PDB file of C-alpha atoms in Angstrom:
ATOM      1  CA  MET A  89       0.000   0.000   0.000  1.00 51.00           C
ATOM      2  CA  SER A  90       1.359   3.404  -1.008  1.00 57.00           C
ATOM      3  CA  VAL A  91       1.464   6.071   1.704  1.00 56.00           C
ATOM      4  CA  TYR A  92       1.525   9.694   0.567  1.00 62.00           C
ATOM      5  CA  LEU A  93       3.316  11.255   3.502  1.00 66.00           C
ATOM      6  CA  ASP A  94       3.027  14.802   2.169  1.00 68.00           C
ATOM      7  CA  VAL A  95      -0.766  14.494   1.898  1.00 69.00           C
ATOM      8  CA  ILE A  96      -1.082  13.047   5.406  1.00 72.00           C
ATOM      9  CA  TRP A  97       1.139  15.807   6.795  1.00 76.00           C
ATOM     10  CA  LEU A  98      -0.871  18.530   5.022  1.00 76.00           C
ATOM     11  CA  LEU A  99      -4.174  17.126   6.296  1.00 75.00           C
ATOM     12  CA  ASN A 100      -2.878  17.075   9.863  1.00 77.00           C
ATOM     13  CA  LEU A 101      -1.573  20.629   9.495  1.00 81.00           C
ATOM     14  CA  CYS A 102      -5.002  21.815   8.319  1.00 79.00           C
ATOM     15  CA  PHE A 103      -6.892  19.859  10.985  1.00 79.00           C
ATOM     16  CA  ASP A 104      -4.658  21.092  13.807  1.00 81.00           C
ATOM     17  CA  SER A 105      -5.090  24.655  12.558  1.00 82.00           C
ATOM     18  CA  LEU A 106      -8.870  24.315  12.616  1.00 81.00           C
ATOM     19  CA  LEU A 107      -8.798  22.777  16.098  1.00 82.00           C
ATOM     20  CA  LEU A 108      -6.657  25.619  17.429  1.00 85.00           C
ATOM     21  CA  TRP A 109      -8.972  28.115  15.765  1.00 84.00           C
ATOM     22  CA  LEU A 110     -11.980  26.420  17.401  1.00 81.00           C
ATOM     23  CA  THR A 111     -10.175  26.532  20.758  1.00 82.00           C
ATOM     24  CA  ALA A 112      -9.620  30.276  20.347  1.00 84.00           C
ATOM     25  CA  ILE A 113     -13.314  30.778  19.543  1.00 79.00           C
ATOM     26  CA  MET A 114     -14.429  28.770  22.565  1.00 77.00           C
ATOM     27  CA  LEU A 115     -12.178  30.752  24.929  1.00 77.00           C
ATOM     28  CA  LYS A 116     -12.621  34.084  23.077  1.00 76.00           C
ATOM     29  CA  ARG A 117      -8.855  34.397  22.643  1.00 80.00           C
ATOM     30  CA  ASN A 118      -7.282  36.822  20.198  1.00 79.00           C
ATOM     31  CA  ILE A 119      -6.661  34.891  16.994  1.00 79.00           C
ATOM     32  CA  VAL A 120      -3.162  35.425  15.572  1.00 85.00           C
ATOM     33  CA  PHE A 121      -3.125  33.345  12.408  1.00 87.00           C
ATOM     34  CA  TRP A 122       0.641  32.981  12.125  1.00 90.00           C
ATOM     35  CA  ARG A 123       0.738  31.585  15.666  1.00 89.00           C
ATOM     36  CA  ILE A 124      -2.130  29.211  14.868  1.00 87.00           C
ATOM     37  CA  ILE A 125      -0.259  27.935  11.803  1.00 89.00           C
ATOM     38  CA  ALA A 126       2.997  27.658  13.782  1.00 90.00           C
ATOM     39  CA  GLY A 127       1.280  25.624  16.486  1.00 87.00           C
ATOM     40  CA  ALA A 128      -0.347  23.383  13.906  1.00 85.00           C
ATOM     41  CA  PHE A 129       3.020  22.888  12.200  1.00 88.00           C
ATOM     42  CA  ILE A 130       4.521  21.624  15.454  1.00 86.00           C
ATOM     43  CA  GLY A 131       1.600  19.226  15.840  1.00 81.00           C
ATOM     44  CA  SER A 132       2.011  17.930  12.300  1.00 81.00           C
ATOM     45  CA  LEU A 133       5.649  17.045  12.983  1.00 82.00           C
ATOM     46  CA  LEU A 134       4.433  14.208  15.179  1.00 80.00           C
ATOM     47  CA  VAL A 135       3.028  12.526  12.067  1.00 78.00           C
ATOM     48  CA  LEU A 136       6.409  12.721  10.337  1.00 78.00           C
ATOM     49  CA  PHE A 137       8.110  11.156  13.344  1.00 79.00           C
ATOM     50  CA  MET A 138       5.822   8.129  12.927  1.00 76.00           C
ATOM     51  CA  PHE A 139       7.759   7.233   9.779  1.00 74.00           C
ATOM     52  CA  THR A 140      11.235   7.632  11.264  1.00 76.00           C
ATOM     53  CA  PRO A 141      13.328   5.527  13.658  1.00 77.00           C
ATOM     54  CA  PHE A 142      11.782   7.676  16.432  1.00 73.00           C
ATOM     55  CA  SER A 143       8.306   6.245  15.772  1.00 74.00           C
ATOM     56  CA  LEU A 144       8.420   4.123  18.916  1.00 77.00           C
ATOM     57  CA  TYR A 145       8.907   7.258  21.051  1.00 74.00           C
ATOM     58  CA  ALA A 146       6.410   9.346  19.063  1.00 72.00           C
ATOM     59  CA  GLN A 147       3.625   6.894  19.929  1.00 76.00           C
ATOM     60  CA  GLN A 148       4.142   7.265  23.681  1.00 80.00           C
ATOM     61  CA  PRO A 149       1.331   9.186  25.524  1.00 80.00           C
ATOM     62  CA  PHE A 150       3.895  11.324  27.350  1.00 84.00           C
ATOM     63  CA  ILE A 151       5.448  12.508  24.076  1.00 82.00           C
ATOM     64  CA  LYS A 152       2.003  13.297  22.647  1.00 80.00           C
ATOM     65  CA  LEU A 153       1.139  15.270  25.781  1.00 84.00           C
ATOM     66  CA  LEU A 154       4.437  17.139  25.547  1.00 87.00           C
ATOM     67  CA  PHE A 155       3.702  18.008  21.917  1.00 84.00           C
ATOM     68  CA  SER A 156       0.275  19.337  22.872  1.00 85.00           C
ATOM     69  CA  PHE A 157       1.937  21.645  25.404  1.00 90.00           C
ATOM     70  CA  PHE A 158       4.234  23.020  22.705  1.00 89.00           C
ATOM     71  CA  ILE A 159       1.304  23.379  20.299  1.00 88.00           C
ATOM     72  CA  VAL A 160      -0.810  25.381  22.758  1.00 88.00           C
ATOM     73  CA  TYR A 161       2.144  27.452  23.969  1.00 90.00           C
ATOM     74  CA  THR A 162       3.044  28.409  20.396  1.00 89.00           C
ATOM     75  CA  ALA A 163      -0.552  29.260  19.461  1.00 88.00           C
ATOM     76  CA  PHE A 164      -1.590  31.211  22.579  1.00 87.00           C
ATOM     77  CA  GLY A 165       1.539  31.935  24.592  1.00 87.00           C
ATOM     78  CA  PHE A 166       1.889  31.767  28.372  1.00 87.00           C
ATOM     79  CA  LYS A 167       0.467  34.456  30.658  1.00 83.00           C
ATOM     80  CA  ARG A 168      -0.074  32.436  33.803  1.00 84.00           C
ATOM     81  CA  PHE A 169      -0.342  28.752  34.673  1.00 86.00           C
ATOM     82  CA  ARG A 170      -4.144  28.723  34.883  1.00 83.00           C
ATOM     83  CA  TYR A 171      -4.414  30.467  31.526  1.00 84.00           C
ATOM     84  CA  PHE A 172      -2.119  27.871  29.961  1.00 88.00           C
ATOM     85  CA  LEU A 173      -3.965  24.870  31.440  1.00 86.00           C
ATOM     86  CA  GLU A 174      -7.302  26.307  30.312  1.00 84.00           C
ATOM     87  CA  ASN A 175      -5.956  26.493  26.760  1.00 85.00           C
ATOM     88  CA  VAL A 176      -4.628  22.906  26.908  1.00 87.00           C
ATOM     89  CA  PHE A 177      -7.838  21.413  28.293  1.00 85.00           C
ATOM     90  CA  THR A 178     -10.012  23.289  25.812  1.00 83.00           C
ATOM     91  CA  PHE A 179      -7.763  22.173  22.936  1.00 83.00           C
ATOM     92  CA  TYR A 180      -8.251  18.560  24.031  1.00 82.00           C
ATOM     93  CA  PHE A 181     -11.986  19.156  24.438  1.00 82.00           C
ATOM     94  CA  ALA A 182     -12.245  20.526  20.885  1.00 80.00           C
ATOM     95  CA  THR A 183     -10.224  17.558  19.593  1.00 78.00           C
ATOM     96  CA  PHE A 184     -12.392  15.006  21.387  1.00 78.00           C
ATOM     97  CA  MET A 185     -15.585  16.789  20.375  1.00 75.00           C
ATOM     98  CA  VAL A 186     -14.811  16.880  16.645  1.00 74.00           C
ATOM     99  CA  GLY A 187     -13.009  13.525  16.604  1.00 68.00           C
ATOM    100  CA  GLY A 188     -15.762  11.852  18.611  1.00 67.00           C
ATOM    101  CA  GLY A 189     -18.331  13.303  16.248  1.00 65.00           C
ATOM    102  CA  LEU A 190     -16.509  11.822  13.265  1.00 63.00           C
ATOM    103  CA  ILE A 191     -16.372   8.384  14.884  1.00 63.00           C
ATOM    104  CA  ALA A 192     -20.053   8.558  15.854  1.00 62.00           C
ATOM    105  CA  ILE A 193     -21.157   9.521  12.331  1.00 63.00           C
ATOM    106  CA  HIS A 194     -18.864   6.882  10.814  1.00 57.00           C
ATOM    107  CA  TYR A 195     -20.385   4.058  12.861  1.00 61.00           C
ATOM    108  CA  PHE A 196     -23.874   5.458  12.335  1.00 60.00           C
ATOM    109  CA  LEU A 197     -23.502   5.250   8.557  1.00 61.00           C
ATOM    110  CA  GLN A 198     -21.425   2.084   8.439  1.00 60.00           C
ATOM    111  CA  ASN A 199     -23.059  -1.292   7.903  1.00 55.00           C
ATOM    112  CA  GLU A 200     -20.634  -4.081   8.723  1.00 53.00           C
ATOM    113  CA  VAL A 201     -23.237  -6.820   9.060  1.00 48.00           C
ATOM    114  CA  HIS A 202     -24.439  -8.759   6.023  1.00 50.00           C
ATOM    115  CA  VAL A 203     -26.938 -11.624   5.953  1.00 48.00           C
ATOM    116  CA  SER A 204     -26.755 -14.055   3.039  1.00 51.00           C
ATOM    117  CA  SER A 205     -28.543 -17.418   2.817  1.00 49.00           C
ATOM    118  CA  GLY A 206     -29.312 -17.286   6.506  1.00 49.00           C
ATOM    119  CA  VAL A 207     -25.672 -16.715   7.424  1.00 51.00           C
ATOM    120  CA  MET A 208     -24.647 -13.511   9.189  1.00 44.00           C
ATOM    121  CA  THR A 209     -21.195 -12.214   8.320  1.00 48.00           C
ATOM    122  CA  THR A 210     -19.289  -9.132   9.456  1.00 48.00           C
ATOM    123  CA  TYR A 211     -16.526  -7.244   7.746  1.00 48.00           C
ATOM    124  CA  SER A 212     -14.443  -4.131   8.203  1.00 50.00           C
ATOM    125  CA  MET A 213     -13.074  -1.793   5.545  1.00 48.00           C
ATOM    126  CA  GLY A 214     -10.047  -0.896   7.660  1.00 46.00           C
ATOM    127  CA  ALA A 215      -8.583   2.443   8.686  1.00 41.00           C
ATOM    128  CA  GLY A 216      -6.494   2.770   5.561  1.00 43.00           C
ATOM    129  CA  ASP A 217      -9.372   2.555   3.116  1.00 45.00           C
ATOM    130  CA  PRO A 218      -9.574   5.572   0.751  1.00 44.00           C
ATOM    131  CA  VAL A 219     -13.245   6.089   1.576  1.00 44.00           C
ATOM    132  CA  SER A 220     -12.281   6.621   5.226  1.00 57.00           C
ATOM    133  CA  TRP A 221      -9.888   9.410   4.279  1.00 57.00           C
ATOM    134  CA  LEU A 222     -12.527  10.999   2.061  1.00 60.00           C
ATOM    135  CA  PHE A 223     -15.014  10.756   4.910  1.00 58.00           C
ATOM    136  CA  VAL A 224     -12.596  12.514   7.272  1.00 61.00           C
ATOM    137  CA  LEU A 225     -11.709  15.140   4.691  1.00 65.00           C
ATOM    138  CA  VAL A 226     -15.370  16.026   4.138  1.00 67.00           C
ATOM    139  CA  GLY A 227     -16.720  15.354   7.622  1.00 66.00           C
ATOM    140  CA  PHE A 228     -14.122  17.271   9.630  1.00 67.00           C
ATOM    141  CA  PRO A 229     -14.890  20.753   8.212  1.00 71.00           C
ATOM    142  CA  ILE A 230     -18.619  20.099   8.517  1.00 73.00           C
ATOM    143  CA  LEU A 231     -18.319  19.063  12.156  1.00 70.00           C
ATOM    144  CA  TRP A 232     -15.985  21.979  12.836  1.00 70.00           C
ATOM    145  CA  PHE A 233     -18.526  24.422  11.420  1.00 74.00           C
ATOM    146  CA  PHE A 234     -21.356  22.731  13.346  1.00 72.00           C
ATOM    147  CA  SER A 235     -19.361  22.821  16.603  1.00 72.00           C
ATOM    148  CA  ARG A 236     -18.527  26.490  16.124  1.00 71.00           C
ATOM    149  CA  LYS A 237     -22.162  27.405  15.557  1.00 72.00           C
ATOM    150  CA  ARG A 238     -23.305  25.402  18.570  1.00 69.00           C
ATOM    151  CA  ILE A 239     -20.678  27.028  20.799  1.00 70.00           C
ATOM    152  CA  GLU A 240     -21.770  30.482  19.636  1.00 66.00           C
ATOM    153  CA  GLY A 241     -25.386  29.516  20.280  1.00 65.00           C
ATOM    154  CA  ILE A 242     -24.581  28.263  23.793  1.00 62.00           C
ATOM    155  CA  ARG A 243     -22.633  31.439  24.566  1.00 59.00           C
ATOM    156  CA  GLU A 244     -25.504  33.618  23.339  1.00 57.00           C
ATOM    157  CA  LYS A 245     -28.021  31.642  25.390  1.00 56.00           C
ATOM    158  CA  LYS A 246     -25.799  31.916  28.468  1.00 55.00           C
ATOM    159  CA  LEU A 247     -25.650  35.686  28.070  1.00 48.00           C
ATOM    160  CA  ARG A 248     -29.427  35.780  27.898  1.00 54.00           C
ATOM    161  CA  PHE A 249     -29.851  33.583  30.965  1.00 51.00           C
ATOM    162  CA  ASP A 250     -27.399  35.737  32.912  1.00 59.00           C
ATOM    163  CA  SER A 251     -29.866  38.601  32.407  1.00 78.00           C
ATOM    164  CA  ILE A 252     -33.006  36.591  33.209  1.00 83.00           C
ATOM    165  CA  VAL A 253     -34.528  37.220  36.650  1.00 87.00           C
ATOM    166  CA  ASP A 254     -37.566  36.162  38.644  1.00 91.00           C
ATOM    167  CA  VAL A 255     -40.379  38.715  38.681  1.00 92.00           C
ATOM    168  CA  LEU A 256     -43.413  38.753  40.971  1.00 93.00           C
ATOM    169  CA  LEU A 257     -46.356  41.027  40.121  1.00 93.00           C
ATOM    170  CA  THR A 258     -49.219  41.667  42.533  1.00 91.00           C
ATOM    171  CA  PHE A 259     -52.690  42.828  41.461  1.00 87.00           C
ATOM    172  CA  ASP A 260     -55.428  42.991  44.121  1.00 84.00           C
ATOM    173  CA  GLY A 261     -53.818  40.267  46.211  1.00 85.00           C
ATOM    174  CA  THR A 262     -53.149  38.013  43.208  1.00 89.00           C
ATOM    175  CA  HIS A 263     -49.465  37.119  42.772  1.00 92.00           C
ATOM    176  CA  ILE A 264     -48.207  36.404  39.253  1.00 91.00           C
ATOM    177  CA  PRO A 265     -44.697  34.881  38.997  1.00 93.00           C
ATOM    178  CA  LEU A 266     -42.850  35.492  35.720  1.00 92.00           C
ATOM    179  CA  LYS A 267     -39.409  35.205  34.155  1.00 90.00           C
ATOM    180  CA  GLY A 268     -38.067  38.561  33.057  1.00 89.00           C
ATOM    181  CA  LEU A 269     -35.247  39.681  30.783  1.00 88.00           C
ATOM    182  CA  ILE A 270     -33.335  42.777  31.860  1.00 85.00           C
ATOM    183  CA  ASP A 271     -32.926  44.657  28.590  1.00 82.00           C
ATOM    184  CA  SER A 272     -31.072  47.953  28.330  1.00 77.00           C
ATOM    185  CA  GLY A 273     -32.940  48.520  25.062  1.00 76.00           C
ATOM    186  CA  ASN A 274     -36.167  48.971  26.997  1.00 79.00           C
ATOM    187  CA  GLN A 275     -36.298  52.721  27.654  1.00 83.00           C
ATOM    188  CA  LEU A 276     -40.077  53.129  27.958  1.00 87.00           C
ATOM    189  CA  TYR A 277     -41.284  55.737  30.426  1.00 89.00           C
ATOM    190  CA  ASP A 278     -44.636  57.244  31.202  1.00 88.00           C
ATOM    191  CA  PRO A 279     -44.155  60.708  29.624  1.00 86.00           C
ATOM    192  CA  MET A 280     -46.189  62.399  32.379  1.00 87.00           C
ATOM    193  CA  THR A 281     -44.671  60.863  35.517  1.00 89.00           C
ATOM    194  CA  LYS A 282     -41.369  59.485  34.124  1.00 89.00           C
ATOM    195  CA  THR A 283     -42.275  56.065  35.545  1.00 91.00           C
ATOM    196  CA  PRO A 284     -40.346  53.167  33.965  1.00 91.00           C
ATOM    197  CA  VAL A 285     -42.455  50.592  32.121  1.00 92.00           C
ATOM    198  CA  MET A 286     -41.991  46.831  32.208  1.00 91.00           C
ATOM    199  CA  ILE A 287     -43.355  44.985  29.145  1.00 91.00           C
ATOM    200  CA  VAL A 288     -45.373  41.825  29.890  1.00 91.00           C
ATOM    201  CA  GLU A 289     -47.143  39.305  27.669  1.00 90.00           C
ATOM    202  CA  ILE A 290     -50.839  39.959  28.162  1.00 86.00           C
ATOM    203  CA  ASP A 291     -51.637  36.225  28.063  1.00 86.00           C
ATOM    204  CA  LYS A 292     -49.814  35.805  31.387  1.00 86.00           C
ATOM    205  CA  VAL A 293     -51.891  38.402  33.241  1.00 85.00           C
ATOM    206  CA  LYS A 294     -55.178  38.800  31.338  1.00 80.00           C
ATOM    207  CA  ALA A 295     -57.022  36.402  33.671  1.00 83.00           C
ATOM    208  CA  ILE A 296     -57.236  39.118  36.342  1.00 82.00           C
ATOM    209  CA  PHE A 297     -58.411  41.858  33.951  1.00 78.00           C
ATOM    210  CA  PRO A 298     -61.902  42.310  32.484  1.00 72.00           C
ATOM    211  CA  GLU A 299     -62.366  40.839  29.003  1.00 74.00           C
ATOM    212  CA  ARG A 300     -63.337  44.306  27.849  1.00 72.00           C
ATOM    213  CA  LEU A 301     -59.707  45.421  28.203  1.00 72.00           C
ATOM    214  CA  SER A 302     -58.442  42.795  25.732  1.00 71.00           C
ATOM    215  CA  THR A 303     -61.204  43.732  23.313  1.00 70.00           C
ATOM    216  CA  MET A 304     -60.322  47.418  23.500  1.00 70.00           C
ATOM    217  CA  MET A 305     -56.655  46.646  22.881  1.00 70.00           C
ATOM    218  CA  SER A 306     -57.476  44.522  19.829  1.00 68.00           C
ATOM    219  CA  GLU A 307     -59.772  47.224  18.451  1.00 63.00           C
ATOM    220  CA  GLN A 308     -57.285  50.000  19.330  1.00 65.00           C
ATOM    221  CA  ASN A 309     -60.098  51.650  21.278  1.00 61.00           C
ATOM    222  CA  PHE A 310     -58.608  53.508  24.232  1.00 61.00           C
ATOM    223  CA  ALA A 311     -61.689  55.326  25.552  1.00 60.00           C
ATOM    224  CA  TRP A 312     -61.593  53.492  28.885  1.00 52.00           C
ATOM    225  CA  LEU A 313     -62.112  56.575  31.016  1.00 48.00           C
ATOM    226  CA  ASP A 314     -65.814  56.451  30.155  1.00 53.00           C
ATOM    227  CA  ASP A 315     -66.082  52.660  29.959  1.00 57.00           C
ATOM    228  CA  GLU A 316     -67.983  51.356  32.963  1.00 60.00           C
ATOM    229  CA  GLN A 317     -67.091  47.746  32.173  1.00 59.00           C
ATOM    230  CA  LEU A 318     -63.507  48.375  33.241  1.00 65.00           C
ATOM    231  CA  GLY A 319     -64.621  49.480  36.676  1.00 66.00           C
ATOM    232  CA  LYS A 320     -61.757  50.018  39.132  1.00 73.00           C
ATOM    233  CA  TRP A 321     -59.121  49.277  36.475  1.00 74.00           C
ATOM    234  CA  SER A 322     -59.820  52.432  34.484  1.00 73.00           C
ATOM    235  CA  CYS A 323     -57.981  54.621  37.003  1.00 78.00           C
ATOM    236  CA  ARG A 324     -54.914  52.350  36.820  1.00 80.00           C
ATOM    237  CA  LEU A 325     -54.527  52.388  33.054  1.00 82.00           C
ATOM    238  CA  ARG A 326     -52.065  54.539  31.122  1.00 84.00           C
ATOM    239  CA  LEU A 327     -51.236  55.053  27.463  1.00 83.00           C
ATOM    240  CA  ILE A 328     -47.513  54.917  26.755  1.00 85.00           C
ATOM    241  CA  PRO A 329     -46.441  56.311  23.359  1.00 83.00           C
ATOM    242  CA  TYR A 330     -43.574  54.549  21.617  1.00 79.00           C
ATOM    243  CA  ARG A 331     -42.047  54.400  18.178  1.00 74.00           C
ATOM    244  CA  ALA A 332     -40.672  51.239  16.544  1.00 68.00           C
ATOM    245  CA  VAL A 333     -38.087  51.294  13.755  1.00 64.00           C
ATOM    246  CA  GLY A 334     -39.752  51.991  10.416  1.00 59.00           C
ATOM    247  CA  LYS A 335     -43.185  52.536  11.961  1.00 64.00           C
ATOM    248  CA  GLU A 336     -45.279  55.483  13.039  1.00 67.00           C
ATOM    249  CA  GLN A 337     -45.873  56.320  16.680  1.00 68.00           C
ATOM    250  CA  GLN A 338     -47.950  53.724  18.487  1.00 77.00           C
ATOM    251  CA  PHE A 339     -49.423  53.342  21.963  1.00 80.00           C
ATOM    252  CA  LEU A 340     -48.901  50.669  24.592  1.00 84.00           C
ATOM    253  CA  VAL A 341     -51.516  50.057  27.273  1.00 84.00           C
ATOM    254  CA  ALA A 342     -49.937  49.978  30.725  1.00 86.00           C
ATOM    255  CA  VAL A 343     -51.414  49.232  34.120  1.00 87.00           C
ATOM    256  CA  ARG A 344     -50.215  50.178  37.584  1.00 90.00           C
ATOM    257  CA  PRO A 345     -49.759  47.075  39.770  1.00 90.00           C
ATOM    258  CA  ASP A 346     -49.937  46.973  43.544  1.00 91.00           C
ATOM    259  CA  ARG A 347     -46.389  45.685  43.781  1.00 92.00           C
ATOM    260  CA  ILE A 348     -43.431  44.691  41.589  1.00 92.00           C
ATOM    261  CA  MET A 349     -40.741  42.396  43.008  1.00 92.00           C
ATOM    262  CA  ILE A 350     -37.546  41.382  41.160  1.00 91.00           C
ATOM    263  CA  CYS A 351     -35.046  38.760  42.306  1.00 90.00           C
ATOM    264  CA  TYR A 352     -31.653  40.019  41.140  1.00 83.00           C
ATOM    265  CA  GLU A 353     -28.282  38.574  42.245  1.00 79.00           C
ATOM    266  CA  ASN A 354     -30.003  36.426  44.889  1.00 82.00           C
ATOM    267  CA  GLU A 355     -31.719  39.446  46.446  1.00 86.00           C
ATOM    268  CA  TRP A 356     -35.317  40.548  46.183  1.00 90.00           C
ATOM    269  CA  ILE A 357     -35.801  44.098  44.999  1.00 88.00           C
ATOM    270  CA  GLU A 358     -39.044  45.999  45.490  1.00 91.00           C
ATOM    271  CA  VAL A 359     -39.727  48.462  42.694  1.00 90.00           C
ATOM    272  CA  GLN A 360     -40.998  51.654  44.257  1.00 86.00           C
ATOM    273  CA  LYS A 361     -42.374  53.089  41.048  1.00 89.00           C
ATOM    274  CA  GLY A 362     -43.252  51.108  37.920  1.00 91.00           C
ATOM    275  CA  LEU A 363     -45.867  50.308  35.312  1.00 92.00           C
ATOM    276  CA  VAL A 364     -46.662  47.075  33.502  1.00 91.00           C
ATOM    277  CA  GLY A 365     -47.093  47.450  29.734  1.00 89.00           C
ATOM    278  CA  LEU A 366     -49.329  44.839  28.108  1.00 88.00           C
ATOM    279  CA  ASN A 367     -47.979  43.324  24.908  1.00 85.00           C
ATOM    280  CA  GLU A 368     -50.200  41.105  22.761  1.00 82.00           C
ATOM    281  CA  ALA A 369     -47.346  39.279  21.002  1.00 83.00           C
ATOM    282  CA  SER A 370     -45.043  36.679  22.545  1.00 85.00           C
ATOM    283  CA  LEU A 371     -41.777  38.185  23.762  1.00 85.00           C
ATOM    284  CA  SER A 372     -39.669  35.013  23.586  1.00 81.00           C
ATOM    285  CA  ALA A 373     -40.047  32.372  20.899  1.00 75.00           C
ATOM    286  CA  ASP A 374     -38.542  29.749  23.249  1.00 72.00           C
ATOM    287  CA  GLY A 375     -40.607  30.800  26.259  1.00 78.00           C
ATOM    288  CA  GLU A 376     -37.454  31.674  28.227  1.00 81.00           C
ATOM    289  CA  TYR A 377     -39.033  34.844  29.602  1.00 87.00           C
ATOM    290  CA  GLN A 378     -42.477  36.459  29.656  1.00 90.00           C
ATOM    291  CA  CYS A 379     -41.584  40.061  30.402  1.00 90.00           C
ATOM    292  CA  ILE A 380     -38.893  42.630  29.613  1.00 90.00           C
ATOM    293  CA  VAL A 381     -37.655  44.426  32.699  1.00 89.00           C
ATOM    294  CA  HIS A 382     -36.708  48.089  32.537  1.00 88.00           C
ATOM    295  CA  PRO A 383     -33.097  48.407  33.837  1.00 85.00           C
ATOM    296  CA  LYS A 384     -34.098  51.471  35.849  1.00 86.00           C
ATOM    297  CA  MET A 385     -36.301  49.253  37.997  1.00 87.00           C
ATOM    298  CA  VAL A 386     -33.294  47.173  39.044  1.00 84.00           C
ATOM    299  CA  GLN A 387     -31.072  50.200  39.596  1.00 81.00           C
ATOM    300  CA  THR A 388     -33.491  52.208  41.734  1.00 81.00           C
ATOM    301  CA  GLY A 389     -35.390  49.393  43.458  1.00 82.00           C
ATOM    302  CA  LYS A 390     -35.228  48.854  47.199  1.00 84.00           C
ATOM    303  CA  ARG A 391     -33.243  45.781  48.180  1.00 81.00           C
ATOM    304  CA  LEU A 392     -34.962  43.616  50.742  1.00 78.00           C
ATOM    305  CA  THR A 393     -33.599  40.316  52.075  1.00 61.00           C
ATOM    306  CA  ALA A 394     -31.177  37.838  50.487  1.00 51.00           C
ATOM    307  CA  SER A 395     -32.858  34.676  49.244  1.00 45.00           C
TER     308      SER A 395
END
């Protein structure tokens, strides 16, 4: 069997480069491409040693571990010991993640069992089969791209969850627990009293309001001051003007609750002054939160007891 050493070396150089790049993305390190290539070059030398009299030493786990240290040091440098170990462990994690994915897909697609005339036989194509190399050549970039996208998605979701808090609204003795997203983009205020407005999905709170309120919102009829069907709620309602990008000025119906409580950094905060804006559309497609908290409420709220 002919072995094209230059092709094997080039593949390993490219794969090591992609793994180091993925490591940098996972740790949000500054990517210096010449250092990435230099680190990958050191890693690819291990393949060349496999075809020399030093092959027996190159196959030892200690030598492979030593090479990985040189690879990571070349690619990311050394600032402190913890920084270096974090780079090494993440490099191994990226390698196992992509390599394990390739093995899993390979065995998922492979059919090594054949039944003929009632006899079951098994066979193996072997690691040196050309199809295996083609599979790796095609599958590795795909898995690398998939892993990168998933890591970015996990990081984005983590950022969202770091800003998600527990919210407790009280209307006439009825407590409504919600998940809220603290969003600096929410800058809604009551123009008359400068009261910050929290945006809430109306489906989560409409059970305590008269049906007439939902009907008026759907019809864009805001003449509640003279509507007897709203009863005691009419004096709590406010119209909050707002303007969305590319749209004309619109109005959001807001209601004054009896109490707003927010659990932030393991402490309950009582909002001294706040309104609850009712939004007819869903705020989160995944249902991760049901309201958008005005940052001013967190900043100016009164801290109570630690939970």
